[in-house]
Coordinates of C-alpha atoms and ligand atoms in Angstrom, one line a residue:
M19 CA 0.0 0.0 0.0
S20 CA 1.2 3.5 -0.7
S21 CA 2.5 5.7 2.1
R22 CA 0.1 8.5 0.9
R23 CA -2.8 6.4 2.0
T24 CA -3.1 8.1 5.4
D25 CA -5.9 10.7 5.5
S26 CA -9.6 10.3 5.0
D27 CA -9.4 6.5 5.2
S28 CA -13.1 6.2 6.0
E29 CA -14.0 8.0 2.7
P30 CA -14.4 5.8 -0.4
L31 CA -11.4 6.4 -2.7
V32 CA -13.6 7.6 -5.4
R33 CA -17.0 9.3 -5.0
V34 CA -18.8 10.4 -8.1
S35 CA -22.0 12.4 -7.8
G36 CA -24.3 13.5 -10.6
L37 CA -21.5 13.3 -13.1
T38 CA -22.5 14.6 -16.5
K39 CA -20.7 15.0 -19.8
H40 CA -22.5 16.4 -22.8
F41 CA -20.8 17.0 -26.1
D42 CA -21.9 19.9 -28.3
N43 CA -22.0 18.2 -31.7
S44 CA -22.6 21.5 -33.6
S45 CA -19.0 22.9 -33.6
G46 CA -17.8 22.9 -37.2
L47 CA -20.2 20.3 -38.3
L48 CA -22.6 21.1 -41.2
G49 CA -24.8 18.3 -39.9
S50 CA -26.4 20.6 -37.4
Y51 CA -27.5 23.1 -40.0
E52 CA -30.7 22.7 -42.0
F53 CA -30.4 24.1 -45.5
A54 CA -32.9 26.0 -47.5
P55 CA -35.0 23.8 -49.7
D56 CA -33.3 25.1 -52.9
G57 CA -30.0 23.9 -51.5
L58 CA -28.4 27.1 -52.6
S59 CA -29.2 29.9 -50.3
F60 CA -27.7 30.3 -46.8
P61 CA -28.9 27.8 -44.2
F62 CA -31.9 29.2 -42.4
T63 CA -31.9 27.2 -39.2
H64 CA -29.2 26.0 -36.8
S65 CA -30.0 23.3 -34.4
P66 CA -27.1 22.4 -32.2
E67 CA -27.1 18.8 -31.1
T68 CA -26.2 17.8 -27.6
V69 CA -24.8 14.3 -27.2
R70 CA -25.7 13.2 -23.7
A71 CA -22.9 10.8 -23.3
V72 CA -22.9 10.6 -19.5
D73 CA -26.0 11.9 -17.6
G74 CA -26.1 12.2 -13.9
V75 CA -24.0 9.2 -12.8
S76 CA -23.3 8.6 -9.1
F77 CA -21.2 5.8 -7.6
E78 CA -18.5 5.1 -5.1
I79 CA -15.4 2.9 -5.2
E80 CA -13.9 1.7 -2.0
R81 CA -10.2 1.4 -1.5
G82 CA -8.8 -1.9 -2.8
E83 CA -11.9 -2.9 -4.7
T84 CA -12.7 -3.4 -8.3
L85 CA -15.8 -1.9 -9.7
G86 CA -16.8 -3.4 -13.0
L87 CA -18.5 -1.0 -15.5
V88 CA -20.5 -2.8 -18.1
G89 CA -22.8 -1.8 -21.0
E90 CA -23.2 -2.0 -24.7
S91 CA -21.0 0.0 -27.1
G92 CA -21.8 3.7 -27.1
C93 CA -23.4 3.8 -23.6
G94 CA -20.8 6.2 -22.3
K95 CA -18.2 4.0 -20.5
S96 CA -15.1 5.5 -22.1
T97 CA -16.4 9.1 -21.8
L98 CA -17.0 8.4 -18.1
A99 CA -13.4 7.1 -17.8
R100 CA -12.0 10.1 -19.6
V101 CA -13.8 12.5 -17.3
L102 CA -12.6 10.6 -14.2
L103 CA -9.1 10.9 -15.6
Q104 CA -9.5 14.6 -16.1
L105 CA -8.9 14.3 -19.8
L106 CA -12.3 15.8 -20.3
S107 CA -14.0 18.3 -18.0
P108 CA -17.4 17.4 -16.7
T109 CA -20.5 19.3 -17.8
D110 CA -21.8 18.9 -14.3
G111 CA -21.3 16.9 -11.1
D112 CA -18.5 16.2 -8.8
I113 CA -15.6 13.8 -8.5
H114 CA -14.2 13.3 -5.1
F115 CA -10.8 11.5 -4.9
Q116 CA -9.5 10.6 -1.5
G117 CA -12.1 13.0 -0.1
E118 CA -11.0 16.0 -2.2
N119 CA -13.2 17.5 -4.9
L120 CA -11.1 17.5 -8.0
A121 CA -12.8 20.6 -9.4
E122 CA -11.6 22.6 -6.4
L123 CA -7.9 21.6 -6.5
S124 CA -5.1 23.9 -7.4
S125 CA -3.2 23.0 -10.6
E126 CA -0.3 21.7 -8.6
A127 CA -2.6 19.5 -6.5
L128 CA -4.3 18.3 -9.6
R129 CA -0.9 17.4 -11.1
Q130 CA -0.3 15.2 -8.1
R131 CA -3.7 13.6 -8.4
R132 CA -3.0 12.8 -12.1
E133 CA -0.1 10.7 -10.8
D134 CA -2.5 8.8 -8.5
I135 CA -5.0 8.0 -11.3
Q136 CA -3.7 6.0 -14.2
M137 CA -5.4 4.4 -17.2
I138 CA -4.8 1.3 -19.3
F139 CA -6.4 1.3 -22.8
Q140 CA -7.7 -1.5 -25.0
D141 CA -5.0 -1.3 -27.7
P142 CA -1.7 -2.3 -26.0
Q143 CA 0.2 -1.1 -29.1
S144 CA -1.0 2.5 -29.2
S145 CA 0.7 3.8 -26.1
L146 CA 4.0 2.2 -26.8
D147 CA 6.3 4.3 -28.8
P148 CA 8.0 1.9 -31.3
R149 CA 11.2 3.9 -31.2
M150 CA 11.6 3.7 -27.5
K151 CA 13.1 0.8 -25.5
V152 CA 10.9 -0.8 -22.9
G153 CA 12.9 0.6 -20.1
A154 CA 12.5 4.2 -21.3
I155 CA 8.8 3.6 -21.9
I156 CA 8.3 2.5 -18.3
E157 CA 10.5 5.3 -16.9
E158 CA 8.8 8.1 -18.9
P159 CA 6.0 8.8 -16.4
M160 CA 8.4 8.8 -13.5
E161 CA 10.6 11.3 -15.3
A162 CA 7.6 13.4 -16.2
H163 CA 6.6 13.6 -12.5
G164 CA 10.2 14.1 -11.3
L165 CA 10.3 10.8 -9.4
R166 CA 13.7 9.2 -8.4
D167 CA 17.1 9.7 -10.1
A168 CA 18.1 7.8 -13.3
A169 CA 19.5 4.8 -11.4
G170 CA 16.4 4.6 -9.2
R171 CA 14.1 4.8 -12.2
E172 CA 16.0 2.0 -13.9
Q173 CA 15.9 -0.2 -10.8
R174 CA 12.1 0.5 -10.4
A175 CA 11.5 -0.3 -14.1
R176 CA 13.3 -3.7 -13.8
E177 CA 11.4 -4.5 -10.6
L178 CA 8.1 -3.6 -12.3
L179 CA 8.9 -5.8 -15.3
E180 CA 9.1 -8.7 -12.9
S181 CA 6.0 -7.7 -11.1
V182 CA 3.9 -7.8 -14.3
G183 CA 5.3 -11.2 -15.3
L184 CA 8.1 -10.2 -17.7
E185 CA 11.9 -10.7 -17.5
P186 CA 13.9 -7.7 -16.1
Q187 CA 16.3 -8.0 -19.1
Y188 CA 13.5 -7.0 -21.4
Y189 CA 14.4 -3.5 -20.3
D190 CA 16.6 -3.1 -23.4
R191 CA 14.2 -4.4 -26.0
Y192 CA 11.8 -2.7 -28.3
P193 CA 7.9 -3.1 -28.3
H194 CA 7.8 -4.9 -31.6
E195 CA 9.7 -7.8 -30.0
F196 CA 6.6 -8.6 -27.8
S197 CA 3.2 -10.2 -28.2
G198 CA 0.0 -8.3 -27.6
G199 CA -0.3 -9.8 -24.1
Q200 CA 3.3 -8.9 -23.2
R201 CA 2.8 -5.3 -24.6
Q202 CA -0.2 -4.9 -22.3
R203 CA 2.0 -6.0 -19.4
I204 CA 4.5 -3.3 -20.4
N205 CA 1.7 -0.8 -20.3
L206 CA 0.8 -2.0 -16.8
A207 CA 4.4 -1.6 -15.7
R208 CA 4.4 1.9 -17.1
A209 CA 1.1 2.9 -15.3
L210 CA 2.4 1.4 -12.0
S211 CA 5.7 3.2 -12.2
V212 CA 4.3 6.3 -10.5
D213 CA 2.7 4.3 -7.7
P214 CA -0.9 5.1 -8.5
E215 CA -3.8 4.6 -6.1
F216 CA -6.5 4.1 -8.8
V217 CA -6.2 2.5 -12.2
I218 CA -8.9 2.8 -14.8
L219 CA -8.8 -0.2 -17.2
D220 CA -10.8 0.4 -20.4
E221 CA -11.3 -2.9 -22.2
P222 CA -7.7 -3.9 -21.3
T223 CA -8.1 -7.5 -22.6
S224 CA -10.5 -7.0 -25.5
A225 CA -7.8 -7.0 -28.1
L226 CA -6.2 -10.2 -26.8
D227 CA -6.7 -13.9 -27.4
V228 CA -9.0 -15.5 -24.8
S229 CA -6.2 -17.6 -23.3
I230 CA -4.0 -14.5 -22.9
Q231 CA -7.0 -12.6 -21.4
A232 CA -7.2 -14.9 -18.4
Q233 CA -3.5 -14.6 -17.7
I234 CA -3.7 -10.8 -17.8
L235 CA -6.7 -10.8 -15.6
N236 CA -4.9 -13.0 -13.1
T237 CA -1.9 -10.6 -13.2
L238 CA -4.2 -7.7 -12.6
Q239 CA -5.5 -9.4 -9.5
D240 CA -2.0 -10.2 -8.2
L241 CA -0.9 -6.6 -8.8
Q242 CA -4.0 -5.3 -7.0
A243 CA -3.0 -7.4 -3.9
E244 CA 0.7 -6.4 -4.2
F245 CA 0.2 -2.7 -4.6
G246 CA -3.1 -2.1 -2.9
L247 CA -4.7 -0.9 -6.1
T248 CA -8.3 0.2 -6.7
Y249 CA -9.7 -0.6 -10.1
L250 CA -12.5 0.7 -12.4
F251 CA -12.7 -2.1 -14.9
I252 CA -14.6 -1.2 -18.1
S253 CA -15.8 -3.9 -20.4
H254 CA -18.7 -5.0 -22.5
D255 CA -17.7 -8.6 -21.8
L256 CA -19.7 -10.0 -19.0
S257 CA -17.6 -13.0 -18.3
V258 CA -14.5 -10.8 -17.9
I259 CA -16.5 -8.5 -15.6
R260 CA -17.6 -11.4 -13.5
H261 CA -14.1 -12.8 -13.2
I262 CA -12.5 -9.5 -12.0
S263 CA -15.1 -7.4 -10.2
D264 CA -16.1 -7.1 -6.6
R265 CA -19.1 -4.9 -7.5
V266 CA -20.7 -4.1 -10.9
A267 CA -22.3 -1.0 -12.3
V268 CA -24.5 -1.4 -15.4
M269 CA -24.7 1.5 -17.7
Y270 CA -27.3 2.2 -20.4
L271 CA -27.4 5.3 -22.6
G272 CA -25.4 7.5 -20.3
E273 CA -27.0 6.4 -17.0
L274 CA -26.4 3.8 -14.4
V275 CA -29.3 1.3 -14.2
E276 CA -28.1 -1.2 -11.6
V277 CA -25.2 -1.4 -9.1
G278 CA -24.6 -4.4 -6.9
D279 CA -22.3 -7.0 -5.6
V280 CA -20.9 -9.1 -8.5
D281 CA -22.2 -12.5 -7.4
R282 CA -25.7 -11.3 -6.4
L283 CA -26.0 -9.2 -9.6
F284 CA -25.1 -12.2 -11.7
E285 CA -27.3 -14.6 -9.7
D286 CA -30.3 -12.3 -9.5
P287 CA -30.2 -9.4 -11.9
R288 CA -33.0 -7.0 -11.2
H289 CA -33.1 -4.4 -14.0
P290 CA -34.6 -5.7 -17.2
Y291 CA -31.5 -4.4 -19.1
T292 CA -29.1 -6.3 -16.8
Q293 CA -31.3 -9.4 -17.3
A294 CA -31.2 -9.0 -21.0
L295 CA -27.4 -8.5 -21.0
L296 CA -26.9 -11.6 -18.9
S297 CA -29.3 -13.7 -21.0
S298 CA -27.2 -12.8 -24.1
I299 CA -24.0 -14.4 -22.6
P300 CA -23.3 -17.5 -24.7
V301 CA -23.9 -20.7 -22.7
P302 CA -21.5 -23.6 -23.0
D303 CA -24.3 -26.2 -23.2
P304 CA -26.3 -25.7 -26.4
R305 CA -29.3 -27.5 -25.0
S306 CA -29.7 -25.0 -22.1
R307 CA -31.5 -22.0 -23.3
G308 CA -32.2 -18.7 -21.6
T309 CA -35.8 -18.1 -20.7
R310 CA -35.8 -14.4 -21.6
S311 CA -35.4 -12.7 -24.9
V312 CA -32.1 -11.2 -25.7
L313 CA -31.7 -7.6 -26.6
H314 CA -33.4 -6.5 -29.8
G315 CA -32.6 -3.3 -31.8
D316 CA -29.9 -0.8 -31.3
V317 CA -29.2 1.5 -28.5
P318 CA -31.1 4.8 -29.2
S319 CA -29.2 7.9 -30.0
P320 CA -27.8 9.8 -27.0
I321 CA -28.7 13.0 -28.8
D322 CA -32.4 12.4 -28.3
P323 CA -32.8 9.7 -25.7
P324 CA -36.2 8.2 -24.8
S325 CA -38.2 10.1 -22.1
G326 CA -38.6 8.5 -18.7
C327 CA -36.6 5.3 -18.5
R328 CA -34.1 5.3 -21.4
F329 CA -34.3 1.5 -21.7
R330 CA -38.1 1.4 -22.2
T331 CA -38.0 1.3 -26.0
R332 CA -36.3 -2.0 -25.8
C333 CA -37.6 -3.2 -22.5
P334 CA -39.5 -6.6 -22.4
D335 CA -41.1 -5.5 -19.1
L336 CA -42.6 -2.2 -20.0
I337 CA -45.3 -1.4 -17.4
A338 CA -49.0 -1.1 -18.6
P339 CA -50.4 2.4 -18.7
A340 CA -52.3 3.0 -15.4
E341 CA -55.4 4.2 -17.3
Y342 CA -56.1 0.8 -18.7
D343 CA -57.5 -2.0 -16.6
I344 CA -55.4 -4.8 -18.1
P345 CA -54.3 -8.0 -16.3
D346 CA -50.6 -9.0 -16.5
G347 CA -51.1 -11.9 -18.8
E348 CA -53.1 -9.8 -21.3
W349 CA -50.5 -7.0 -21.1
A350 CA -47.7 -9.5 -21.9
D351 CA -49.7 -10.5 -25.0
V352 CA -50.1 -6.8 -26.0
R353 CA -46.4 -6.2 -25.5
E354 CA -45.6 -9.2 -27.7
L355 CA -47.8 -7.8 -30.4
I356 CA -46.2 -4.3 -30.1
R357 CA -42.7 -5.9 -30.6
A358 CA -43.9 -8.0 -33.5
V359 CA -45.4 -5.0 -35.2
D360 CA -42.3 -3.0 -34.6
R361 CA -40.2 -5.7 -36.3
R362 CA -42.8 -6.6 -38.9
S363 CA -42.2 -10.2 -38.0
F364 CA -45.5 -11.7 -39.1
D365 CA -47.5 -12.0 -42.3
A366 CA -50.5 -9.7 -41.9
D367 CA -53.3 -11.7 -43.8
S368 CA -56.4 -11.5 -41.7
V369 CA -57.3 -9.5 -38.5
S370 CA -58.9 -12.5 -36.8
E371 CA -55.9 -14.7 -37.5
I372 CA -53.4 -12.2 -36.1
Q373 CA -55.7 -11.6 -33.1
D374 CA -55.8 -15.3 -32.4
R375 CA -52.1 -15.6 -32.7
F376 CA -51.2 -12.9 -30.2
L377 CA -54.2 -12.7 -27.9
D378 CA -56.0 -15.3 -25.8
G379 CA -59.5 -14.0 -26.6
R380 CA -60.9 -10.5 -26.3
L381 CA -59.0 -8.1 -24.0
S382 CA -60.9 -7.2 -20.8
D383 CA -60.4 -3.5 -21.2
D384 CA -62.6 -2.2 -24.1
R385 CA -60.3 0.6 -25.0
C386 CA -57.3 -1.7 -25.2
Q387 CA -59.2 -4.1 -27.4
E388 CA -60.2 -1.2 -29.8
I389 CA -56.6 0.0 -30.1
V390 CA -55.2 -3.5 -30.7
V391 CA -57.9 -4.2 -33.4
E392 CA -57.2 -0.9 -35.1
A393 CA -53.5 -1.5 -35.1
I394 CA -53.9 -5.0 -36.5
E395 CA -56.2 -3.6 -39.2
H396 CA -53.4 -1.2 -40.2
T397 CA -51.0 -4.1 -40.6
V398 CA -53.4 -6.0 -42.8
A399 CA -53.8 -2.8 -44.9
D400 CA -49.9 -2.8 -45.1
E401 CA -49.8 0.4 -43.1
W402 CA -47.2 -0.8 -40.7
E403 CA -46.0 2.6 -39.7
R404 CA -49.5 3.7 -38.7
A405 CA -49.8 0.6 -36.6
T406 CA -46.5 1.2 -34.9
E407 CA -47.4 4.8 -34.3
L408 CA -50.8 4.0 -32.8
L409 CA -49.4 1.3 -30.5
R410 CA -46.6 3.7 -29.5
T411 CA -48.9 6.7 -28.7
E412 CA -51.7 4.7 -27.0
F413 CA -49.5 2.2 -25.0
A414 CA -45.8 2.8 -24.8
E415 CA -45.9 6.6 -24.4
R416 CA -48.6 6.4 -21.7
S417 CA -46.6 4.0 -19.5
V418 CA -45.0 5.4 -16.3
C419 CA -41.8 4.2 -17.9
A420 CA -42.2 6.9 -20.5
E421 CA -43.6 9.5 -18.2
S422 CA -41.2 9.6 -15.3
V423 CA -37.4 9.0 -14.9
P424 CA -36.7 6.2 -12.5
T425 CA -34.0 7.0 -9.8
L426 CA -31.2 4.6 -8.8
D427 CA -32.6 3.5 -5.5
S428 CA -31.7 0.8 -3.0
V429 CA -33.8 -2.3 -3.2
A430 CA -34.1 -5.1 -0.7
D431 CA -31.7 -8.0 -1.4
E432 CA -32.3 -11.3 0.5
R433 CA -28.6 -11.6 1.2
A434 CA -28.5 -8.0 2.5
S435 CA -25.9 -7.0 0.0
E436 CA -26.0 -3.5 -1.5
R437 CA -28.3 -3.3 -4.6
R438 CA -29.4 -0.2 -6.4
V439 CA -31.8 -0.3 -9.3
A440 CA -33.3 2.4 -11.5
C441 CA -36.5 0.8 -12.7
H442 CA -40.2 1.6 -12.0
L443 CA -40.8 -2.1 -11.5
H444 CA -38.7 -2.0 -8.3
E445 CA -40.1 1.2 -6.8
T446 CA -41.8 0.8 -3.4
G447 CA -45.3 -0.2 -3.9
T448 CA -44.9 -1.3 -7.5
N449 CA -43.3 -4.6 -6.8
Ligands
ATP6 N1 -15.8 13.8 -28.5 C1 -17.1 13.5 -28.8 N2 -18.0 14.3 -29.4 C2 -19.2 13.9 -29.6 N3 -19.8 12.7 -29.2 C3 -19.0 11.9 -28.6 C4 -17.6 12.2 -28.3 N4 -17.0 11.1 -27.6 C5 -18.0 10.2 -27.5 N5 -19.2 10.7 -28.1 C6 -20.5 10.0 -28.1 O1 -20.8 9.7 -26.8 C7 -21.5 8.4 -26.7 C8 -20.8 7.6 -25.7 O2 -19.5 7.2 -26.2 P1 -18.4 6.3 -25.4 O3 -17.3 6.1 -26.3 O4 -18.2 6.9 -24.1 O5 -19.2 4.9 -25.2 P2 -18.6 3.5 -24.8 O6 -19.7 2.9 -24.0 O7 -17.3 3.7 -24.3 O8 -18.6 2.8 -26.2 P3 -17.4 1.8 -26.8 O9 -17.5 0.6 -25.9 O10 -17.9 1.6 -28.2 O11 -16.1 2.6 -26.7 C9 -21.5 7.8 -28.1 O12 -22.7 8.1 -28.7 C10 -20.4 8.6 -28.8 O13 -20.6 8.7 -30.2

């Protein structure tokens, strides 16, 4: 453990509250201008677009633990990492590191903090200058921060090579002489050379063969124990996240939707998005099949995310609008119909046939029955968009999931482990 680890030991190492990063996509991009219809005269409107990459994210990381951050591509994981690393300034929110608000630090204090927070990227090649020898690569951050004399830096570099599972004599070799896994080990040695407290690992094993991945993960765990490190481990690969994490934060479209202890979260995922992600993990036994549908469709644009719960447009558990008196089983049938119309996944020959296929008789709520029949009639008339629109405005947009933003609240867990979920299904009184 580092000698700096003395003050504010009761504080989590990292405390992030309401962290937000929006990108203004308009700068220099013609894409945000709408041109006059003749295509010749000066653009008459300008609509700057805001990419809501990270939106009000709060979490803590305790000293010595690994928080796994998981989510599909484009959900904001790398942006969050870059803001934590101070490579990007937040639009809003606070980052407390060792009890200090990074936004309030002097530039000298911030420089010191930069030493304490290091990052490992996916591509082990990109951060290794091919013209520099391994020793110089590892020593560079120490030199930049004025740590040790030349002999001390060399000794440290050789020690670190050993710590990360390489030979000390590799000190005099060039990066091209190493495999991908070995290069990632060199990156680790380089990051550890300044004795950081906190290491952010952004898909550190994604570019490596599966057999090498496991070795690097094991080395990361050994290094964590040896140096008392705290990790934020970012990956879209759930098996890697399960292997390495103590706790897991699940991110969707710029927001956290579930946070919990790794074993509990994998055994008993609560958020429909976490459930869908887990059900999409390939299972070794081809005969065993998940009971839930995997994720359909793409992640919506962070420029115009869905209202309310951002996952609702893909959620298999969308809550029925309160204004309809519709039993759960009937609502499940309606949801199935909505999805099928969305995907145009059936032949629309006759209204009664489609009704029989999706519904178990007439719906008990008259208004729901009317809407469903009208939508089916549209499909039979080959007016799929009108059907989709009708089902969207009469059902999806009237759900609490569309009308109100769920907050990331604690939910009861039978093993009393920490669990926070942002889903209306789990709000007190709903479930
Ligand atoms: N500099 C930028 N300017 C505008 N938009 C950006 C910028 N950087 C990222 N984005 C957008 O922010 C959203 C989040 O991107 P980010 O790279 O953080 O996601 P991610 O979860 O890390 O994805 P991946 O796993 O593919 O790297 C995306 O829609 C991305 O296009």
